[in-house]
Amino acid sequence: MDKVAKRDMIGTGHPITYCYGQTDEFGKVKAGTRFTKQECDEKLAQSLPAYLERLDKCVKRPVPIKAMSAALDASYNAGTAAVCRSPMVAKFNAGDIRGGCNAFAGWYVRSDGQVRKGLIARRSGIGDGRKSERDLCLEGLNEPKASWYAGLDAGTPKPAKKWWQK
């Protein structure tokens, strides 16, 4: 987490990035602006529902909550349009959840023409020991039947809006 806003060091140096990778969603933030952990948590909580709403429109089949969480993380990082066009969502929509989870490895690990170790770790867990999107998604295969449902009929409730905070 970056508590001090700074220029994005990849590509053109735009936009200003801060907290958990926030960009200019909430107005003009200048490099050097400081944030507390609580402010960063609040900004993330404000952002995720919009990403989830857009993502929910392209995931057409039931997927486990952890699989949707991994897709949401990728959406927050790479953009919802990219995730909706991704091999992960294509496989989820074909009913191949495991294949969708495995497709995180190697997807969007380049920026500015260079392979980025941090993106490799984020997608597949190789490199720095953190839980990757792929690993989180695969954990969902062992979840009970509580799933995230896209395109629900009126009688089936969705999980609470803040399920990612669990």
JSON list of C-alpha atoms in Angstrom, two decimals:
[
{"chain": "A", "resi": 1, "resn": "MET", "atom": "CA", "xyz": [0.00, 0.00, 0.00]},
{"chain": "A", "resi": 2, "resn": "ASP", "atom": "CA", "xyz": [1.31, 3.44, -0.94]},
{"chain": "A", "resi": 3, "resn": "LYS", "atom": "CA", "xyz": [0.20, 6.02, 1.63]},
{"chain": "A", "resi": 4, "resn": "VAL", "atom": "CA", "xyz": [1.82, 8.80, -0.41]},
{"chain": "A", "resi": 5, "resn": "ALA", "atom": "CA", "xyz": [0.52, 9.56, -3.91]},
{"chain": "A", "resi": 6, "resn": "LYS", "atom": "CA", "xyz": [3.14, 9.28, -6.64]},
{"chain": "A", "resi": 7, "resn": "ARG", "atom": "CA", "xyz": [3.44, 9.15, -10.40]},
{"chain": "A", "resi": 8, "resn": "ASP", "atom": "CA", "xyz": [2.89, 5.71, -11.86]},
{"chain": "A", "resi": 9, "resn": "MET", "atom": "CA", "xyz": [6.39, 4.50, -12.66]},
{"chain": "A", "resi": 10, "resn": "ILE", "atom": "CA", "xyz": [5.28, 2.31, -15.57]},
{"chain": "A", "resi": 11, "resn": "GLY", "atom": "CA", "xyz": [4.67, 3.76, -19.00]},
{"chain": "A", "resi": 12, "resn": "THR", "atom": "CA", "xyz": [4.09, 7.50, -19.25]},
{"chain": "A", "resi": 13, "resn": "GLY", "atom": "CA", "xyz": [4.15, 8.26, -15.54]},
{"chain": "A", "resi": 14, "resn": "HIS", "atom": "CA", "xyz": [0.43, 8.95, -15.55]},
{"chain": "A", "resi": 15, "resn": "PRO", "atom": "CA", "xyz": [-1.81, 8.77, -13.66]},
{"chain": "A", "resi": 16, "resn": "ILE", "atom": "CA", "xyz": [-0.99, 9.55, -10.07]},
{"chain": "A", "resi": 17, "resn": "THR", "atom": "CA", "xyz": [-1.37, 6.36, -8.02]},
{"chain": "A", "resi": 18, "resn": "TYR", "atom": "CA", "xyz": [-1.89, 5.92, -4.29]},
{"chain": "A", "resi": 19, "resn": "CYS", "atom": "CA", "xyz": [-3.21, 3.56, -1.61]},
{"chain": "A", "resi": 20, "resn": "TYR", "atom": "CA", "xyz": [-4.05, 0.18, -3.16]},
{"chain": "A", "resi": 21, "resn": "GLY", "atom": "CA", "xyz": [-3.45, 1.36, -6.70]},
{"chain": "A", "resi": 22, "resn": "GLN", "atom": "CA", "xyz": [-6.17, 4.04, -6.75]},
{"chain": "A", "resi": 23, "resn": "THR", "atom": "CA", "xyz": [-5.96, 6.45, -9.60]},
{"chain": "A", "resi": 24, "resn": "ASP", "atom": "CA", "xyz": [-7.85, 9.63, -10.31]},
{"chain": "A", "resi": 25, "resn": "GLU", "atom": "CA", "xyz": [-11.35, 8.27, -9.59]},
{"chain": "A", "resi": 26, "resn": "PHE", "atom": "CA", "xyz": [-12.03, 10.64, -6.72]},
{"chain": "A", "resi": 27, "resn": "GLY", "atom": "CA", "xyz": [-10.80, 13.92, -8.12]},
{"chain": "A", "resi": 28, "resn": "LYS", "atom": "CA", "xyz": [-7.44, 15.55, -8.57]},
{"chain": "A", "resi": 29, "resn": "VAL", "atom": "CA", "xyz": [-4.81, 14.00, -6.35]},
{"chain": "A", "resi": 30, "resn": "LYS", "atom": "CA", "xyz": [-1.36, 15.51, -6.49]},
{"chain": "A", "resi": 31, "resn": "ALA", "atom": "CA", "xyz": [1.91, 13.65, -6.05]},
{"chain": "A", "resi": 32, "resn": "GLY", "atom": "CA", "xyz": [2.95, 13.85, -2.42]},
{"chain": "A", "resi": 33, "resn": "THR", "atom": "CA", "xyz": [-0.60, 13.79, -1.00]},
{"chain": "A", "resi": 34, "resn": "ARG", "atom": "CA", "xyz": [-0.63, 11.58, 2.10]},
{"chain": "A", "resi": 35, "resn": "PHE", "atom": "CA", "xyz": [-3.31, 9.08, 3.11]},
{"chain": "A", "resi": 36, "resn": "THR", "atom": "CA", "xyz": [-3.96, 7.04, 6.25]},
{"chain": "A", "resi": 37, "resn": "LYS", "atom": "CA", "xyz": [-4.67, 3.32, 6.10]},
{"chain": "A", "resi": 38, "resn": "GLN", "atom": "CA", "xyz": [-8.28, 4.10, 7.02]},
{"chain": "A", "resi": 39, "resn": "GLU", "atom": "CA", "xyz": [-8.58, 6.57, 4.11]},
{"chain": "A", "resi": 40, "resn": "CYS", "atom": "CA", "xyz": [-7.09, 4.00, 1.75]},
{"chain": "A", "resi": 41, "resn": "ASP", "atom": "CA", "xyz": [-9.49, 1.31, 3.01]},
{"chain": "A", "resi": 42, "resn": "GLU", "atom": "CA", "xyz": [-12.43, 3.69, 2.50]},
{"chain": "A", "resi": 43, "resn": "LYS", "atom": "CA", "xyz": [-11.35, 4.55, -1.05]},
{"chain": "A", "resi": 44, "resn": "LEU", "atom": "CA", "xyz": [-11.01, 0.87, -1.90]},
{"chain": "A", "resi": 45, "resn": "ALA", "atom": "CA", "xyz": [-14.47, 0.15, -0.45]},
{"chain": "A", "resi": 46, "resn": "GLN", "atom": "CA", "xyz": [-15.88, 2.99, -2.56]},
{"chain": "A", "resi": 47, "resn": "SER", "atom": "CA", "xyz": [-14.22, 1.70, -5.74]},
{"chain": "A", "resi": 48, "resn": "LEU", "atom": "CA", "xyz": [-14.87, -2.04, -5.67]},
{"chain": "A", "resi": 49, "resn": "PRO", "atom": "CA", "xyz": [-18.66, -1.99, -6.11]},
{"chain": "A", "resi": 50, "resn": "ALA", "atom": "CA", "xyz": [-18.33, -0.15, -9.43]},
{"chain": "A", "resi": 51, "resn": "TYR", "atom": "CA", "xyz": [-15.76, -2.67, -10.68]},
{"chain": "A", "resi": 52, "resn": "LEU", "atom": "CA", "xyz": [-17.94, -5.54, -9.50]},
{"chain": "A", "resi": 53, "resn": "GLU", "atom": "CA", "xyz": [-21.03, -4.14, -11.19]},
{"chain": "A", "resi": 54, "resn": "ARG", "atom": "CA", "xyz": [-19.21, -3.93, -14.54]},
{"chain": "A", "resi": 55, "resn": "LEU", "atom": "CA", "xyz": [-17.63, -7.37, -14.07]},
{"chain": "A", "resi": 56, "resn": "ASP", "atom": "CA", "xyz": [-20.99, -8.90, -13.17]},
{"chain": "A", "resi": 57, "resn": "LYS", "atom": "CA", "xyz": [-22.29, -7.96, -16.63]},
{"chain": "A", "resi": 58, "resn": "CYS", "atom": "CA", "xyz": [-19.76, -10.16, -18.42]},
{"chain": "A", "resi": 59, "resn": "VAL", "atom": "CA", "xyz": [-19.59, -13.20, -16.11]},
{"chain": "A", "resi": 60, "resn": "LYS", "atom": "CA", "xyz": [-22.63, -15.16, -17.28]},
{"chain": "A", "resi": 61, "resn": "ARG", "atom": "CA", "xyz": [-22.44, -18.34, -15.18]},
{"chain": "A", "resi": 62, "resn": "PRO", "atom": "CA", "xyz": [-22.19, -19.13, -11.49]},
{"chain": "A", "resi": 63, "resn": "VAL", "atom": "CA", "xyz": [-18.64, -18.96, -10.17]},
{"chain": "A", "resi": 64, "resn": "PRO", "atom": "CA", "xyz": [-17.38, -19.43, -6.61]},
{"chain": "A", "resi": 65, "resn": "ILE", "atom": "CA", "xyz": [-16.97, -16.26, -4.57]},
{"chain": "A", "resi": 66, "resn": "LYS", "atom": "CA", "xyz": [-13.18, -16.64, -4.44]},
{"chain": "A", "resi": 67, "resn": "ALA", "atom": "CA", "xyz": [-13.06, -16.98, -8.24]},
{"chain": "A", "resi": 68, "resn": "MET", "atom": "CA", "xyz": [-15.08, -13.78, -8.57]},
{"chain": "A", "resi": 69, "resn": "SER", "atom": "CA", "xyz": [-12.78, -12.14, -5.99]},
{"chain": "A", "resi": 70, "resn": "ALA", "atom": "CA", "xyz": [-9.76, -13.02, -8.11]},
{"chain": "A", "resi": 71, "resn": "ALA", "atom": "CA", "xyz": [-11.47, -11.61, -11.21]},
{"chain": "A", "resi": 72, "resn": "LEU", "atom": "CA", "xyz": [-12.37, -8.47, -9.23]},
{"chain": "A", "resi": 73, "resn": "ASP", "atom": "CA", "xyz": [-8.73, -8.02, -8.18]},
{"chain": "A", "resi": 74, "resn": "ALA", "atom": "CA", "xyz": [-7.63, -8.38, -11.80]},
{"chain": "A", "resi": 75, "resn": "SER", "atom": "CA", "xyz": [-10.34, -5.94, -12.86]},
{"chain": "A", "resi": 76, "resn": "TYR", "atom": "CA", "xyz": [-9.16, -3.37, -10.32]},
{"chain": "A", "resi": 77, "resn": "ASN", "atom": "CA", "xyz": [-5.58, -3.80, -11.56]},
{"chain": "A", "resi": 78, "resn": "ALA", "atom": "CA", "xyz": [-5.95, -4.22, -15.33]},
{"chain": "A", "resi": 79, "resn": "GLY", "atom": "CA", "xyz": [-9.42, -2.80, -16.00]},
{"chain": "A", "resi": 80, "resn": "THR", "atom": "CA", "xyz": [-12.79, -4.46, -16.28]},
{"chain": "A", "resi": 81, "resn": "ALA", "atom": "CA", "xyz": [-12.85, -4.36, -20.09]},
{"chain": "A", "resi": 82, "resn": "ALA", "atom": "CA", "xyz": [-9.60, -6.34, -20.22]},
{"chain": "A", "resi": 83, "resn": "VAL", "atom": "CA", "xyz": [-10.88, -8.91, -17.72]},
{"chain": "A", "resi": 84, "resn": "CYS", "atom": "CA", "xyz": [-14.17, -9.27, -19.58]},
{"chain": "A", "resi": 85, "resn": "ARG", "atom": "CA", "xyz": [-12.16, -10.09, -22.76]},
{"chain": "A", "resi": 86, "resn": "SER", "atom": "CA", "xyz": [-9.79, -12.39, -20.85]},
{"chain": "A", "resi": 87, "resn": "PRO", "atom": "CA", "xyz": [-9.35, -16.14, -21.14]},
{"chain": "A", "resi": 88, "resn": "MET", "atom": "CA", "xyz": [-10.43, -16.38, -17.47]},
{"chain": "A", "resi": 89, "resn": "VAL", "atom": "CA", "xyz": [-13.91, -15.01, -18.11]},
{"chain": "A", "resi": 90, "resn": "ALA", "atom": "CA", "xyz": [-14.24, -16.94, -21.38]},
{"chain": "A", "resi": 91, "resn": "LYS", "atom": "CA", "xyz": [-13.54, -20.17, -19.50]},
{"chain": "A", "resi": 92, "resn": "PHE", "atom": "CA", "xyz": [-15.83, -19.21, -16.58]},
{"chain": "A", "resi": 93, "resn": "ASN", "atom": "CA", "xyz": [-18.63, -18.56, -19.06]},
{"chain": "A", "resi": 94, "resn": "ALA", "atom": "CA", "xyz": [-17.98, -21.92, -20.71]},
{"chain": "A", "resi": 95, "resn": "GLY", "atom": "CA", "xyz": [-18.36, -23.62, -17.32]},
{"chain": "A", "resi": 96, "resn": "ASP", "atom": "CA", "xyz": [-14.63, -24.36, -16.91]},
{"chain": "A", "resi": 97, "resn": "ILE", "atom": "CA", "xyz": [-13.90, -22.70, -13.57]},
{"chain": "A", "resi": 98, "resn": "ARG", "atom": "CA", "xyz": [-10.58, -24.54, -13.03]},
{"chain": "A", "resi": 99, "resn": "GLY", "atom": "CA", "xyz": [-9.43, -23.56, -16.52]},
{"chain": "A", "resi": 100, "resn": "GLY", "atom": "CA", "xyz": [-10.44, -19.96, -15.81]},
{"chain": "A", "resi": 101, "resn": "CYS", "atom": "CA", "xyz": [-8.44, -19.99, -12.59]},
{"chain": "A", "resi": 102, "resn": "ASN", "atom": "CA", "xyz": [-5.38, -21.42, -14.32]},
{"chain": "A", "resi": 103, "resn": "ALA", "atom": "CA", "xyz": [-5.66, -18.78, -17.05]},
{"chain": "A", "resi": 104, "resn": "PHE", "atom": "CA", "xyz": [-4.61, -16.08, -14.55]},
{"chain": "A", "resi": 105, "resn": "ALA", "atom": "CA", "xyz": [-1.02, -17.38, -14.81]},
{"chain": "A", "resi": 106, "resn": "GLY", "atom": "CA", "xyz": [0.70, -15.52, -17.61]},
{"chain": "A", "resi": 107, "resn": "TRP", "atom": "CA", "xyz": [-2.19, -13.11, -18.30]},
{"chain": "A", "resi": 108, "resn": "TYR", "atom": "CA", "xyz": [-1.24, -9.41, -18.42]},
{"chain": "A", "resi": 109, "resn": "VAL", "atom": "CA", "xyz": [2.20, -9.73, -16.88]},
{"chain": "A", "resi": 110, "resn": "ARG", "atom": "CA", "xyz": [3.72, -7.08, -19.16]},
{"chain": "A", "resi": 111, "resn": "SER", "atom": "CA", "xyz": [3.51, -3.34, -19.05]},
{"chain": "A", "resi": 112, "resn": "ASP", "atom": "CA", "xyz": [5.32, -0.84, -21.17]},
{"chain": "A", "resi": 113, "resn": "GLY", "atom": "CA", "xyz": [6.64, -3.80, -23.18]},
{"chain": "A", "resi": 114, "resn": "GLN", "atom": "CA", "xyz": [8.42, -5.40, -20.24]},
{"chain": "A", "resi": 115, "resn": "VAL", "atom": "CA", "xyz": [7.60, -8.46, -18.15]},
{"chain": "A", "resi": 116, "resn": "ARG", "atom": "CA", "xyz": [6.97, -7.28, -14.58]},
{"chain": "A", "resi": 117, "resn": "LYS", "atom": "CA", "xyz": [7.87, -9.55, -11.67]},
{"chain": "A", "resi": 118, "resn": "GLY", "atom": "CA", "xyz": [5.17, -7.95, -9.54]},
{"chain": "A", "resi": 119, "resn": "LEU", "atom": "CA", "xyz": [2.49, -8.79, -12.12]},
{"chain": "A", "resi": 120, "resn": "ILE", "atom": "CA", "xyz": [3.76, -12.37, -12.39]},
{"chain": "A", "resi": 121, "resn": "ALA", "atom": "CA", "xyz": [3.47, -12.66, -8.60]},
{"chain": "A", "resi": 122, "resn": "ARG", "atom": "CA", "xyz": [0.03, -11.04, -8.60]},
{"chain": "A", "resi": 123, "resn": "ARG", "atom": "CA", "xyz": [-1.34, -13.36, -11.30]},
{"chain": "A", "resi": 124, "resn": "SER", "atom": "CA", "xyz": [0.38, -16.69, -10.57]},
{"chain": "A", "resi": 125, "resn": "GLY", "atom": "CA", "xyz": [2.15, -16.38, -7.21]},
{"chain": "A", "resi": 126, "resn": "ILE", "atom": "CA", "xyz": [5.60, -17.02, -8.63]},
{"chain": "A", "resi": 127, "resn": "GLY", "atom": "CA", "xyz": [8.23, -14.81, -7.10]},
{"chain": "A", "resi": 128, "resn": "ASP", "atom": "CA", "xyz": [7.31, -13.21, -3.82]},
{"chain": "A", "resi": 129, "resn": "GLY", "atom": "CA", "xyz": [5.21, -15.69, -1.85]},
{"chain": "A", "resi": 130, "resn": "ARG", "atom": "CA", "xyz": [1.97, -13.70, -1.84]},
{"chain": "A", "resi": 131, "resn": "LYS", "atom": "CA", "xyz": [-1.36, -15.32, -2.59]},
{"chain": "A", "resi": 132, "resn": "SER", "atom": "CA", "xyz": [-2.00, -14.82, -6.27]},
{"chain": "A", "resi": 133, "resn": "GLU", "atom": "CA", "xyz": [-5.22, -14.30, -8.18]},
{"chain": "A", "resi": 134, "resn": "ARG", "atom": "CA", "xyz": [-4.81, -17.82, -9.55]},
{"chain": "A", "resi": 135, "resn": "ASP", "atom": "CA", "xyz": [-4.40, -19.33, -6.07]},
{"chain": "A", "resi": 136, "resn": "LEU", "atom": "CA", "xyz": [-7.36, -17.40, -4.68]},
{"chain": "A", "resi": 137, "resn": "CYS", "atom": "CA", "xyz": [-9.49, -18.52, -7.60]},
{"chain": "A", "resi": 138, "resn": "LEU", "atom": "CA", "xyz": [-8.47, -22.18, -7.18]},
{"chain": "A", "resi": 139, "resn": "GLU", "atom": "CA", "xyz": [-9.38, -22.01, -3.46]},
{"chain": "A", "resi": 140, "resn": "GLY", "atom": "CA", "xyz": [-12.90, -21.30, -4.63]},
{"chain": "A", "resi": 141, "resn": "LEU", "atom": "CA", "xyz": [-13.15, -24.75, -6.18]},
{"chain": "A", "resi": 142, "resn": "ASN", "atom": "CA", "xyz": [-13.29, -26.19, -2.65]},
{"chain": "A", "resi": 143, "resn": "GLU", "atom": "CA", "xyz": [-15.97, -23.78, -1.43]},
{"chain": "A", "resi": 144, "resn": "PRO", "atom": "CA", "xyz": [-19.42, -24.98, -0.56]},
{"chain": "A", "resi": 145, "resn": "LYS", "atom": "CA", "xyz": [-22.12, -24.22, -3.09]},
{"chain": "A", "resi": 146, "resn": "ALA", "atom": "CA", "xyz": [-22.36, -20.56, -2.00]},
{"chain": "A", "resi": 147, "resn": "SER", "atom": "CA", "xyz": [-21.45, -18.96, -5.30]},
{"chain": "A", "resi": 148, "resn": "TRP", "atom": "CA", "xyz": [-21.49, -15.59, -6.92]},
{"chain": "A", "resi": 149, "resn": "TYR", "atom": "CA", "xyz": [-24.19, -15.65, -9.55]},
{"chain": "A", "resi": 150, "resn": "ALA", "atom": "CA", "xyz": [-24.10, -13.36, -12.55]},
{"chain": "A", "resi": 151, "resn": "GLY", "atom": "CA", "xyz": [-27.34, -12.72, -14.41]},
{"chain": "A", "resi": 152, "resn": "LEU", "atom": "CA", "xyz": [-29.51, -13.97, -11.56]},
{"chain": "A", "resi": 153, "resn": "ASP", "atom": "CA", "xyz": [-33.18, -14.53, -11.76]},
{"chain": "A", "resi": 154, "resn": "ALA", "atom": "CA", "xyz": [-35.20, -12.43, -9.34]},
{"chain": "A", "resi": 155, "resn": "GLY", "atom": "CA", "xyz": [-35.54, -15.22, -6.77]},
{"chain": "A", "resi": 156, "resn": "THR", "atom": "CA", "xyz": [-31.86, -15.88, -6.06]},
{"chain": "A", "resi": 157, "resn": "PRO", "atom": "CA", "xyz": [-30.10, -13.43, -3.73]},
{"chain": "A", "resi": 158, "resn": "LYS", "atom": "CA", "xyz": [-26.56, -12.31, -4.42]},
{"chain": "A", "resi": 159, "resn": "PRO", "atom": "CA", "xyz": [-23.99, -12.25, -1.62]},
{"chain": "A", "resi": 160, "resn": "ALA", "atom": "CA", "xyz": [-23.79, -9.05, 0.41]},
{"chain": "A", "resi": 161, "resn": "LYS", "atom": "CA", "xyz": [-22.10, -6.18, -1.43]},
{"chain": "A", "resi": 162, "resn": "LYS", "atom": "CA", "xyz": [-19.11, -6.23, 0.90]},
{"chain": "A", "resi": 163, "resn": "TRP", "atom": "CA", "xyz": [-18.27, -9.94, 0.55]},
{"chain": "A", "resi": 164, "resn": "TRP", "atom": "CA", "xyz": [-14.70, -9.06, -0.49]},
{"chain": "A", "resi": 165, "resn": "GLN", "atom": "CA", "xyz": [-14.02, -7.76, 3.02]},
{"chain": "A", "resi": 166, "resn": "LYS", "atom": "CA", "xyz": [-14.45, -11.20, 4.59]}
]
